Coordinates of C-alpha atoms in Angstrom, one line a residue:
X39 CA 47.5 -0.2 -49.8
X40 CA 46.8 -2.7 -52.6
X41 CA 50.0 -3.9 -55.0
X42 CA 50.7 -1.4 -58.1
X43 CA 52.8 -4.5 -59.8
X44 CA 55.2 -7.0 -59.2
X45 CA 58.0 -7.8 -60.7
X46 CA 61.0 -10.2 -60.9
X47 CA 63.7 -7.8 -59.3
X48 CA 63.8 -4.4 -58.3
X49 CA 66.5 -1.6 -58.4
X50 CA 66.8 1.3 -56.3
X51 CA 68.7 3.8 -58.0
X52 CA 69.3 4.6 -61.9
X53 CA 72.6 5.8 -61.4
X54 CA 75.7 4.1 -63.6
X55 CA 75.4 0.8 -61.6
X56 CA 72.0 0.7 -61.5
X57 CA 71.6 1.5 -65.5
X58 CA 73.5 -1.4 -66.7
X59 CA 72.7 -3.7 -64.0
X60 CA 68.7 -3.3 -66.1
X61 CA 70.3 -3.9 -69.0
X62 CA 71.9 -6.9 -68.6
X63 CA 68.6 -8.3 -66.7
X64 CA 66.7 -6.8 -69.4
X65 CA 69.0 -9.0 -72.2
X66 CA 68.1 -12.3 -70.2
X67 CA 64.0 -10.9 -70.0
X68 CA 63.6 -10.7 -66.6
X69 CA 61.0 -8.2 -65.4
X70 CA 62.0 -5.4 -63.9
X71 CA 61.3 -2.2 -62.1
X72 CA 63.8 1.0 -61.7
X73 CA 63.0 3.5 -59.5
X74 CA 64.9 6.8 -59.0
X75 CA 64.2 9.8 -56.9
X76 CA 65.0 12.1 -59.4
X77 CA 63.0 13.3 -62.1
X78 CA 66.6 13.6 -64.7
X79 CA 70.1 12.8 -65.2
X80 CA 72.2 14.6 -62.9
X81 CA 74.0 17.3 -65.3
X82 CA 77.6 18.1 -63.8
X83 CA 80.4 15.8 -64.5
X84 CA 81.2 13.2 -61.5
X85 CA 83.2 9.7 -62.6
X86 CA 85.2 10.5 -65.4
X87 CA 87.1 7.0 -65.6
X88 CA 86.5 3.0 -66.4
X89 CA 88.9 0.4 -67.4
X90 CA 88.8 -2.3 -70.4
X91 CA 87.3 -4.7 -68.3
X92 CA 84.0 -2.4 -68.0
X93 CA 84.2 -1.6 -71.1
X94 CA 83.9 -5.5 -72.0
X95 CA 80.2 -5.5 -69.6
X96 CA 79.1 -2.7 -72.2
X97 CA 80.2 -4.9 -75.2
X98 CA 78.2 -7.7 -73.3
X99 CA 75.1 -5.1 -72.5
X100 CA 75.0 -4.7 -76.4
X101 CA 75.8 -1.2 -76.1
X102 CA 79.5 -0.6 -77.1
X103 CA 79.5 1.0 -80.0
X104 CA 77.5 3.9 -78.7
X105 CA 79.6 3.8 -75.2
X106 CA 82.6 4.3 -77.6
X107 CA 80.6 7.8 -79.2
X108 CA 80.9 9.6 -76.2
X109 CA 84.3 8.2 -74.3
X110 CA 87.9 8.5 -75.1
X111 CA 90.4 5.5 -74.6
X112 CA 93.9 6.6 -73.0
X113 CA 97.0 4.9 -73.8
X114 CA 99.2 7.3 -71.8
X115 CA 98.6 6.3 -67.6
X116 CA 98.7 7.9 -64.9
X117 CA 102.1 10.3 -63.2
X118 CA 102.6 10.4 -59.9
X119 CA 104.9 13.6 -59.3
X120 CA 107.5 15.0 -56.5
X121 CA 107.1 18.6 -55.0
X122 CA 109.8 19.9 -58.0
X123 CA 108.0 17.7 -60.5
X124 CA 110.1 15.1 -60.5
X125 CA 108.9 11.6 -61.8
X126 CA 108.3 9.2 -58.5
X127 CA 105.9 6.3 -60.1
X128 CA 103.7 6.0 -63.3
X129 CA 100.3 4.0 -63.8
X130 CA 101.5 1.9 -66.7
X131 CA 99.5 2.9 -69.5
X132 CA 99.4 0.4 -72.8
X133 CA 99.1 1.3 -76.2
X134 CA 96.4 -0.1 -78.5
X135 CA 93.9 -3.4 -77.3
X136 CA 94.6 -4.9 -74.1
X137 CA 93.5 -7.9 -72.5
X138 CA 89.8 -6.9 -72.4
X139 CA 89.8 -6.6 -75.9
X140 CA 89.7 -3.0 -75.7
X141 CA 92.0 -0.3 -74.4
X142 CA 92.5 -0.1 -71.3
X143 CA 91.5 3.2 -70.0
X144 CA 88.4 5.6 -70.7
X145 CA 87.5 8.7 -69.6
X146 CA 84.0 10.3 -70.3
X147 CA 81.2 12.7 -69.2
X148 CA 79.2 11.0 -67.0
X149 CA 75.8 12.6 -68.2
X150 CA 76.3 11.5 -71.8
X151 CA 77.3 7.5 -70.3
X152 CA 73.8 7.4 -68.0
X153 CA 72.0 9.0 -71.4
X154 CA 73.4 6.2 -73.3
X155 CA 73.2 3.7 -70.5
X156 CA 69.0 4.5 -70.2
X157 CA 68.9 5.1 -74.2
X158 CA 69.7 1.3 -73.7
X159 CA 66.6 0.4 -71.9
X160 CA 64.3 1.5 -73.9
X161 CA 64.4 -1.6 -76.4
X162 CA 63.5 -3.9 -73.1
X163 CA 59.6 -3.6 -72.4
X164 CA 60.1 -5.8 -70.1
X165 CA 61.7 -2.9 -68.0
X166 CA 59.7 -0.6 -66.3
X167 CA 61.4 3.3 -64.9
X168 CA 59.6 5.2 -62.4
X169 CA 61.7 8.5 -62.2
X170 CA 60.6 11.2 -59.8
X171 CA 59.9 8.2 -56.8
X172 CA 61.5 8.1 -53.3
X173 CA 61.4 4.8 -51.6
X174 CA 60.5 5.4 -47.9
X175 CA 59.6 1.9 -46.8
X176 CA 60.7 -1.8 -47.5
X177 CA 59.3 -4.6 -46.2
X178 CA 60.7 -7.9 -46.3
X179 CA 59.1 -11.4 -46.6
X180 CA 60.1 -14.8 -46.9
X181 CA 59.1 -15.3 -50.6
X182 CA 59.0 -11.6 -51.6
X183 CA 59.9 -8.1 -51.3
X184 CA 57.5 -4.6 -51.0
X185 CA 58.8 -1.4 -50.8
X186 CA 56.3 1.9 -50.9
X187 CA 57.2 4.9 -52.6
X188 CA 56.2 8.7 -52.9
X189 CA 55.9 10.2 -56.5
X190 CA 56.7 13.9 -56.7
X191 CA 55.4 17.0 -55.2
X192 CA 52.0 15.2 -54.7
X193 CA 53.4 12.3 -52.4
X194 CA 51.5 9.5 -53.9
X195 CA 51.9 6.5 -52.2
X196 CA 52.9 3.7 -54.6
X197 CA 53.5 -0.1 -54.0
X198 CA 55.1 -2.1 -55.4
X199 CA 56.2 -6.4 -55.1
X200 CA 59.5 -8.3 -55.8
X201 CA 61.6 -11.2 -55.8
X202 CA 65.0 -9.7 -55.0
X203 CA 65.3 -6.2 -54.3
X204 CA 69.1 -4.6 -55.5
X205 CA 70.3 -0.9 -53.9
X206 CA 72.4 0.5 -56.2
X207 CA 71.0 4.2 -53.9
X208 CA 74.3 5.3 -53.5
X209 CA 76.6 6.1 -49.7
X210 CA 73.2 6.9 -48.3
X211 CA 71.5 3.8 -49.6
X212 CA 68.5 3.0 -47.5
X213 CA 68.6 -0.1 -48.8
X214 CA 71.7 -1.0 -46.9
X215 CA 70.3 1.0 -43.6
X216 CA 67.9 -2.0 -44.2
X217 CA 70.6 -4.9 -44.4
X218 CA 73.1 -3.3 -41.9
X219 CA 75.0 -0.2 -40.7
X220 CA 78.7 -1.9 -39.9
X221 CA 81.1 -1.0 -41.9
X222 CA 85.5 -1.7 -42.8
X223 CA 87.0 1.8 -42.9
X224 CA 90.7 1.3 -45.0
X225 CA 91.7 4.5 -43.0
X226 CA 91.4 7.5 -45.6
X227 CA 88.7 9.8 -45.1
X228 CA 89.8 13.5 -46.1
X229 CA 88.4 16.5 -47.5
X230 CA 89.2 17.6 -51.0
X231 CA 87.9 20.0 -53.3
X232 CA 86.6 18.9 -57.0
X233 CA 86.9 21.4 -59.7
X234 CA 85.7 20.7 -63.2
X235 CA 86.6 22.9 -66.0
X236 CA 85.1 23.8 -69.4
X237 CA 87.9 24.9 -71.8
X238 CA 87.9 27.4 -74.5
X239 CA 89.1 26.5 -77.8
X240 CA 92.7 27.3 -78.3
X241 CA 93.7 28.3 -75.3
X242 CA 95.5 25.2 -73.8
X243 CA 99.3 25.1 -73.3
X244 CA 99.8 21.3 -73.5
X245 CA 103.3 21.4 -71.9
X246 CA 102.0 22.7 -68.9
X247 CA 98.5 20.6 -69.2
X248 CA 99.7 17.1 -70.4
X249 CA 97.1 14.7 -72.4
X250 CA 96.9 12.5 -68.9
X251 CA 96.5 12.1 -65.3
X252 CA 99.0 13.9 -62.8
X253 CA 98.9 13.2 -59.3
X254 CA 101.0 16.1 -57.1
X255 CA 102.9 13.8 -54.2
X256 CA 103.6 17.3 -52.2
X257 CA 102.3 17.6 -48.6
X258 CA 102.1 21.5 -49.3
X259 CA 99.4 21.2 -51.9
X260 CA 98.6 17.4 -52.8
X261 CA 96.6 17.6 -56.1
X262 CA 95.6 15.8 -58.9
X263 CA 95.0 17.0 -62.4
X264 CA 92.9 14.7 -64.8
X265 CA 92.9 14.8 -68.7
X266 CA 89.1 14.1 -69.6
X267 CA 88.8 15.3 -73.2
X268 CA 89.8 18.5 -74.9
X269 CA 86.9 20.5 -73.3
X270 CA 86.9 19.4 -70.0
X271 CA 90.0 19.2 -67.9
X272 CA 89.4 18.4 -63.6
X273 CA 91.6 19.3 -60.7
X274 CA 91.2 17.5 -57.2
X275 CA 92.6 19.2 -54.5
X276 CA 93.7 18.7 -50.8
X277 CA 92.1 20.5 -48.2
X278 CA 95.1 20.8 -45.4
X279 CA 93.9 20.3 -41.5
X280 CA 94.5 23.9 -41.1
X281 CA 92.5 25.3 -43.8
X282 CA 89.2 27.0 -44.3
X283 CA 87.2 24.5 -46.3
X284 CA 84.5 27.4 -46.9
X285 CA 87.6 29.6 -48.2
X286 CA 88.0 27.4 -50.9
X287 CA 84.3 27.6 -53.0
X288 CA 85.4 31.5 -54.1
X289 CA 86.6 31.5 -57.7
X290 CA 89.5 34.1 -56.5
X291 CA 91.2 31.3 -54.9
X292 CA 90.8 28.3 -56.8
X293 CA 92.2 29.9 -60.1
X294 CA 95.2 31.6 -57.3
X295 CA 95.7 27.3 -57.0
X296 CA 95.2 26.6 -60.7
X297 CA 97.8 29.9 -61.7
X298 CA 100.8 27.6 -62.7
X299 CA 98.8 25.6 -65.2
X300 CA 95.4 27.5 -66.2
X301 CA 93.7 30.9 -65.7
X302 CA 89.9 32.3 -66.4
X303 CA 91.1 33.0 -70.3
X304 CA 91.5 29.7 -71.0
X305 CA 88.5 28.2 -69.0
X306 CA 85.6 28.0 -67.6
X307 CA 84.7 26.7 -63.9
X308 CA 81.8 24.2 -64.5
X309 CA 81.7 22.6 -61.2
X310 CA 83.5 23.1 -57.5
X311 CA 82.7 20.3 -55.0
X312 CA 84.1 19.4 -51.5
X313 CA 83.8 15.8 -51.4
X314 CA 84.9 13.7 -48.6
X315 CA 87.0 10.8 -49.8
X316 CA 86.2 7.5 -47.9
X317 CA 87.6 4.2 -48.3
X318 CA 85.0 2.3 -46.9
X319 CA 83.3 -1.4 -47.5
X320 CA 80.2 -2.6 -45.8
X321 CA 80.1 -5.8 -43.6
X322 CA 76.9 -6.9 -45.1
X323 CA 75.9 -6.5 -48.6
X324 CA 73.0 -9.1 -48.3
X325 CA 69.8 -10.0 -46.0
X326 CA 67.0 -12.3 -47.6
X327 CA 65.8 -11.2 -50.5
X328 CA 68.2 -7.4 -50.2
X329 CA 71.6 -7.2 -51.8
X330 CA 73.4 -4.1 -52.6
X331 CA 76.2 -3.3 -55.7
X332 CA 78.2 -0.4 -56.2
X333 CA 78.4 3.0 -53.8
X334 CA 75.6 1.5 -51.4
X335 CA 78.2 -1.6 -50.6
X336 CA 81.6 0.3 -50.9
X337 CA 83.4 3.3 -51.6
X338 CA 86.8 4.1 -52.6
X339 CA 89.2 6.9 -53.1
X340 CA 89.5 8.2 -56.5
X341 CA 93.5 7.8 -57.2
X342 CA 92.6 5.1 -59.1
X343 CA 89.7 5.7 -60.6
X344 CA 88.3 2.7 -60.4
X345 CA 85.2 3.3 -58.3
X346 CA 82.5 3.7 -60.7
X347 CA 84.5 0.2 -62.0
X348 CA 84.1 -1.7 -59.2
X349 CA 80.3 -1.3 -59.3
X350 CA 80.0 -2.4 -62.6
X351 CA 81.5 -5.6 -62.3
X352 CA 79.2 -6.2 -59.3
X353 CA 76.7 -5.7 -61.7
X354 CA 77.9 -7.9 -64.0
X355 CA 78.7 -10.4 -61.0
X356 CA 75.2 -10.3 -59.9
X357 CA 72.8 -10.2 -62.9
X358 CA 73.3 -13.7 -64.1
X359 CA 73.1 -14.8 -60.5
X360 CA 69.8 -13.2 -60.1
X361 CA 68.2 -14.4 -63.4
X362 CA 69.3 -18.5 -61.9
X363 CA 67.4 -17.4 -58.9
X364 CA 64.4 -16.1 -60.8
X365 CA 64.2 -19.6 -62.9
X366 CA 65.2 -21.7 -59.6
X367 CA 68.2 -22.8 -60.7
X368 CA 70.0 -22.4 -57.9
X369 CA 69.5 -21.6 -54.1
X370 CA 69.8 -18.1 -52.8
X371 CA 73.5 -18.8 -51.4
X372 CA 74.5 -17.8 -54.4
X373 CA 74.1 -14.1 -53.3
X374 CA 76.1 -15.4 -50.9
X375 CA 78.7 -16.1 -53.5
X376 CA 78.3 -12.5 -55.0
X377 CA 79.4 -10.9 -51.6
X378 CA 82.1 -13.0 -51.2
X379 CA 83.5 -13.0 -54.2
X380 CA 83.6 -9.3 -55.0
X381 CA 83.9 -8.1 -51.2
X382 CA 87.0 -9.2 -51.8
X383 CA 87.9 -8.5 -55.2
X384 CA 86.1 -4.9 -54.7
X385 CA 88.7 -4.6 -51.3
X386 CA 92.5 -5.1 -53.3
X387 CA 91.4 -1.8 -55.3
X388 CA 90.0 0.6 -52.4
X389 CA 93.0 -1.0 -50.6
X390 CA 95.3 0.1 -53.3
X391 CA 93.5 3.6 -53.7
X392 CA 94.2 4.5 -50.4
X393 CA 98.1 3.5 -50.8
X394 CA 98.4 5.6 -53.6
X395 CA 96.1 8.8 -51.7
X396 CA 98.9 8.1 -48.8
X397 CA 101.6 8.4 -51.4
X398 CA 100.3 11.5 -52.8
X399 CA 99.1 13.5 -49.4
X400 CA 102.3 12.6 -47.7
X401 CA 104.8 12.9 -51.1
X402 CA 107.1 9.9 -48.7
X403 CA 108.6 8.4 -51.6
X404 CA 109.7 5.5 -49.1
X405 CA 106.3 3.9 -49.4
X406 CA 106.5 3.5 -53.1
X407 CA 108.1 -0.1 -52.4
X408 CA 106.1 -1.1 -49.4
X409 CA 102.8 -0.3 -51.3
X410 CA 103.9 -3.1 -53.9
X411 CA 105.0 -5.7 -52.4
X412 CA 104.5 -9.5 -54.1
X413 CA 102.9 -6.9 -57.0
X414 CA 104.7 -6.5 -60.5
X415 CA 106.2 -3.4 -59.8
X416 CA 109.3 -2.6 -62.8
X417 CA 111.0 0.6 -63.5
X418 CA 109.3 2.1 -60.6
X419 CA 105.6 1.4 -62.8
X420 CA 102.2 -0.8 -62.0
X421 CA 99.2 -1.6 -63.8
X422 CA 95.5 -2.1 -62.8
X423 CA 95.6 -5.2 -60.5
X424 CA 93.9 -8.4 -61.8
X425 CA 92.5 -9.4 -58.2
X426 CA 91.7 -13.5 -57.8
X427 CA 87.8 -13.5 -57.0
X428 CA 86.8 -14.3 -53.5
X429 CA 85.5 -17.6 -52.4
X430 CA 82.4 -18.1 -54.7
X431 CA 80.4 -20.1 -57.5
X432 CA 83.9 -21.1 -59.5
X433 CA 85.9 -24.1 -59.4
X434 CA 88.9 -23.6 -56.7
X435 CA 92.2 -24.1 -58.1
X436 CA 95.4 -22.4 -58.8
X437 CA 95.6 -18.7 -60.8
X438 CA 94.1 -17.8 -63.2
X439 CA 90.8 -19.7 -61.8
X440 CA 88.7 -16.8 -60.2
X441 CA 90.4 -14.2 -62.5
X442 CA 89.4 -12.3 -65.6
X443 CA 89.6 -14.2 -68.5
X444 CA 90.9 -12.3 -71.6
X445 CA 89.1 -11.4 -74.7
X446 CA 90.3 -12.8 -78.3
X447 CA 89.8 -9.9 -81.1
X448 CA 90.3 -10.6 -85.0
X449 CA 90.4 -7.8 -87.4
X450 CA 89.2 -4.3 -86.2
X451 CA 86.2 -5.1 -84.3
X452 CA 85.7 -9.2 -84.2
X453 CA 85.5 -9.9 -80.4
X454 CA 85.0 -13.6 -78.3
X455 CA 82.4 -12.5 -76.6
X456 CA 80.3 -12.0 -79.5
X457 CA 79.8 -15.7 -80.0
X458 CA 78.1 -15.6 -76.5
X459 CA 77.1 -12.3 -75.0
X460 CA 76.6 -12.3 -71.1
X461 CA 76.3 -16.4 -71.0
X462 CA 78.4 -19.4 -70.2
X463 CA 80.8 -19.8 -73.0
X464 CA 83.5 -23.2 -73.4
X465 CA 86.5 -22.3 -75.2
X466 CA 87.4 -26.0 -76.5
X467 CA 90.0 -28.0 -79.3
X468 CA 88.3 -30.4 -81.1
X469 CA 89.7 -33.4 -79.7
X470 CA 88.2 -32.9 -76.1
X471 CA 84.9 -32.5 -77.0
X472 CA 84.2 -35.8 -79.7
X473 CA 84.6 -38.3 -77.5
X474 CA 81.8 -36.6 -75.3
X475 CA 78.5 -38.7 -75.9
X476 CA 75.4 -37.0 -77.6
X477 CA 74.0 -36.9 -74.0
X478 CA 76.9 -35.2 -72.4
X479 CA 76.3 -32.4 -75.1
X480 CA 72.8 -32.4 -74.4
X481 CA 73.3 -31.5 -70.5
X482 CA 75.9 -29.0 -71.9
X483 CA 73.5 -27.3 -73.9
X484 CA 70.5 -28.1 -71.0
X485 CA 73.0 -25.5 -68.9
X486 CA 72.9 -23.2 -71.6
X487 CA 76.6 -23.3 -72.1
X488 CA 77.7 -21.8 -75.8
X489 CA 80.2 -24.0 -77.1
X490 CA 83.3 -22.4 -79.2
X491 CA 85.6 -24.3 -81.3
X492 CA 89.3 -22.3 -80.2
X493 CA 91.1 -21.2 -83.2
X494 CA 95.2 -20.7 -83.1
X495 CA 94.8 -17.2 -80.7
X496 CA 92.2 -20.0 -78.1
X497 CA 94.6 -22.6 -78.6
X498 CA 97.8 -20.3 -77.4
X499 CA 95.8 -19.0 -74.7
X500 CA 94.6 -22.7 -73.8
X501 CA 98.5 -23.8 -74.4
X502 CA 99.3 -21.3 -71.8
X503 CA 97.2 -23.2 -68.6
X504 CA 98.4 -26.2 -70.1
X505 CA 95.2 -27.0 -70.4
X506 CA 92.4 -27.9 -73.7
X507 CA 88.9 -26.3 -72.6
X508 CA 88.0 -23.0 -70.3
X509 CA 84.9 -22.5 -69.3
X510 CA 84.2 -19.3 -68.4
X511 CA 81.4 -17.2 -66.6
X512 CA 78.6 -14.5 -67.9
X513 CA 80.7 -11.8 -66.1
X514 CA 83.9 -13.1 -68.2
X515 CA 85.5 -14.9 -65.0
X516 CA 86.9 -18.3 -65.4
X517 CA 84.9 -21.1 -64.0
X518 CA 87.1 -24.1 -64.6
X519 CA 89.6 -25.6 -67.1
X520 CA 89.7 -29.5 -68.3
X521 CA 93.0 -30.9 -70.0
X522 CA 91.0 -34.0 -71.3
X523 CA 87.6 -35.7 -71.3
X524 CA 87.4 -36.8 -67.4
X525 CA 88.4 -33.6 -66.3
X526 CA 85.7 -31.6 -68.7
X527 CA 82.8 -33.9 -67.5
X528 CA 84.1 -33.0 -63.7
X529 CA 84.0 -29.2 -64.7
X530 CA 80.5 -29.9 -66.2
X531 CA 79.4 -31.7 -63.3
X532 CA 80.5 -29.5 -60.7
X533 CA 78.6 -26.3 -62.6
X534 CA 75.3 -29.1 -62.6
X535 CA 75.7 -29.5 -59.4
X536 CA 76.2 -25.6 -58.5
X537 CA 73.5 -24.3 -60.8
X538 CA 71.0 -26.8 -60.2
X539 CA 67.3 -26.3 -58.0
X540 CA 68.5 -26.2 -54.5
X541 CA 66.0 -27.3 -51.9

């Protein structure tokens, strides 16, 4: 079977994590190809959450004012309830911009995010979809990759070539089935039951359905209600050990459940699911020219919501890295890198998921301190972790090295990483940078590093590591930080050395 095309990287799967993986390798002109088995967005409601920090990759995809159309930022957290309703722990919620430079939480549709998501594509020609195609084969080289698919109900055999092949396929990825089958299991795999409801106008009674997430700590029914927007409301609930899981698909008995809070007056049931909820992260994510990123690598419990998050920024961790391969400026340990570095970052949320799922299916408020230990934990409240990346392509050092940087915003909508969307970007004063010699610059800007002059917000920040520059990564992670001259041409050297041809 002769070649269809080649291209510079491949993705199996248009999902989410597959959609703005393309568009951030479409933004630095890569070629690539997108193939998806099915012929149309998938139309029922499934994620329904993402943080500030993904909503900083869409700013840096280019496509955050129409990401900010169609989702709703939260201010209010996340409840976690006693069986008589008592208050146990709250999600901290935070009013206004955070850190990222936007608020914190979202919650959206998910058919109207992949519509926007591919929307974005279409102003990259240099990305190719092919909807309606299965990938049945792979076949991996040493300086290449072919897969061969089947298109529709006629079964044509396609083919096509690659450089780096990325599953974003989902928890039935063959893709991974191709890198490896072992797996970490965090220990919560149970059966709930996902209903998503349409509601009529007028009909809600807000003191019984609050404008944010409630998770039920009772072992008798442990449930969680989730705010989405005004017309869509979602309950998750517990299947016990001695239940009828088929029992619970008849529309008698979910709105018997639902009775206390909601009825078929009010609303409308769009979607009932069983899912079972795994907290799960594979071994391998890479083999030779294969790497995987989001569901196909790891799979968490909803109680954060921070799934459809975590493969996000393992797009955003891996894009960059892939276009340095595609120029050959660097060696392929830098997938390495990836895996390491968000295995581990990826592992502190599923790990904390699963806490919180323990918390809620067991209602033992006697874990609420043991789940937080050497975590800022006040007034019986948390936030969203800020996990330390794994070992990787960043300068080793003391916090926050390996950590999100924040984002500076002036006015309304002014934001950092405007000045340098999804690229290197040195946050510097004045005085550490002119004594550097025109050369010096010159292998700055050889790197492709976007230089910023810090202003007084920089300068606190900067004031605050005690240090004068920060250089900091495409995917917004800090690299390394200089106090002076010397230690700037060190940071500069070591990303030379890093992100240079390796033989």
């Amino acid at each position: 079977m002769n070649c269809n095309k080649s291209f510079d990287v491949i993705i199996v799967g248009l999902g989410p994590v597959g959609a703005i993986l393309a568009n951030l390798l479409g933004k630095l002109s890569l070629s690539v190809l997108v193939v998806e088995k099915s012929d149309r967005i998938h139309p029922k409601p499934r994620a329904i959450h993402f943080d500030g920090e993904v909503m900083r990759v869409f700013q840096n995809a280019g496509l955050a004012e129409e990401v900010v159309r169609i989702a709703r930022p939260s201010h209010k957290g996340m409840h976690f309830v006693g069986s008589n309703n008592e208050l146990l722990l709250t999600r901290k919620g935070i009013v206004g911009v955070g850190e990222q430079g936007w608020e914190n939480s979202w919650y959206f549709f998910q058919p109207e995010l992949e519509k926007v998501l591919r929307e974005g594509l279409k102003k990259y020609p240099n990305v190719t979809i092919k909807q309606n195609e299965t990938v049945e084969e792979i076949v991996g080289g040493e300086s290449f990759v072919q897969i061969v698919t089947s298109q529709g109900e006629s079964k044509t055999k396609k083919q096509y070539e690659t450089a780096w092949l990325v599953g974003c396929d989902g928890t039935k990825s063959l893709v991974a089935s191709e890198i490896s089958d072992e797996i970490v299991d965090f220990g919560l795999n149970e059966k709930w039951l996902v209903v998503d409801l349409k509601i009529k106008a007028n009909s809600l009674n807000e003191v019984n359905l609050p404008d944010y997430t409630v998770q039920h700590c009772d072992p008798l029914r442990p449930m969680t209600r989730c705010f989405i927007n005004s017309r869509r409301r979602r309950w998750e609930i517990m299947i016990l050990p001695d239940e009828n899981k088929d029992g619970f698909f008849s529309e008698q008995h979910i709105w018997s459940i639902l009775k206390p809070w909601i009825g078929p007056q009010q609303a409308k049931i769009e979607r009932s699911q069983i899912y079972t909820f795994h907290s799960l992260i594979r071994k391998s994510w890479r083999s030779g020219r294969l790497v995987l990123a989001g569901d196909s690598a790891h799979q968490s419990p909803p109680f954060l919501g921070q799934g459809l998050c975590a493969g996000v920024r393992d797009a955003a961790c891996l894009a960059w890295r892939l276009d340095l391969l595609v120029r050959k400026k660097v060696g392929d340990k830098t997938l390495d890198s990836y895996v390491s570095e968000r295995k581990a970052h990826a592992s502190e949320f599923i790990d904390l998921a699963v806490k919180c799922g323990k918390l809620i299916s067991s209602g033992n408020t006697r874990l609420i301190k043991s789940f937080f230990i050497g975590k800022d934990v006040r007034n019986s409240s948390f936030d969203f972790p800020k996990p330390q990346l794994g070992s990787g392509d960043w300068i080793r050092g003391d916090i926050p090295l390996g950590q999100i940087s924040p984002q500076f915003v002036w006015g309304k909508n002014i934001r950092s990483d405007n000045f340098s969307l999804y690229s290197f970007i040195l946050f510097h004063t004045d005085d550490v940078i002119s004594d550097l010699s025109s050369n010096e610059i010159k292998t700055i800007n050889h790197l492709n590093i976007n230089l910023v002059k810090a202003d007084r917000k920089i300068k606190k920040w900067l004031g605050s590591l005690g240090v004068k520059s920060a250089l900091i990564r495409p995917d917004r992670y800090l690299y390394g930080v200089a106090s002076d001259r010397e230690e700037l041409l060190s940071v500069i050297k070591h990303i030379e050395n890093t992100f240079a041809l390796q033989n």
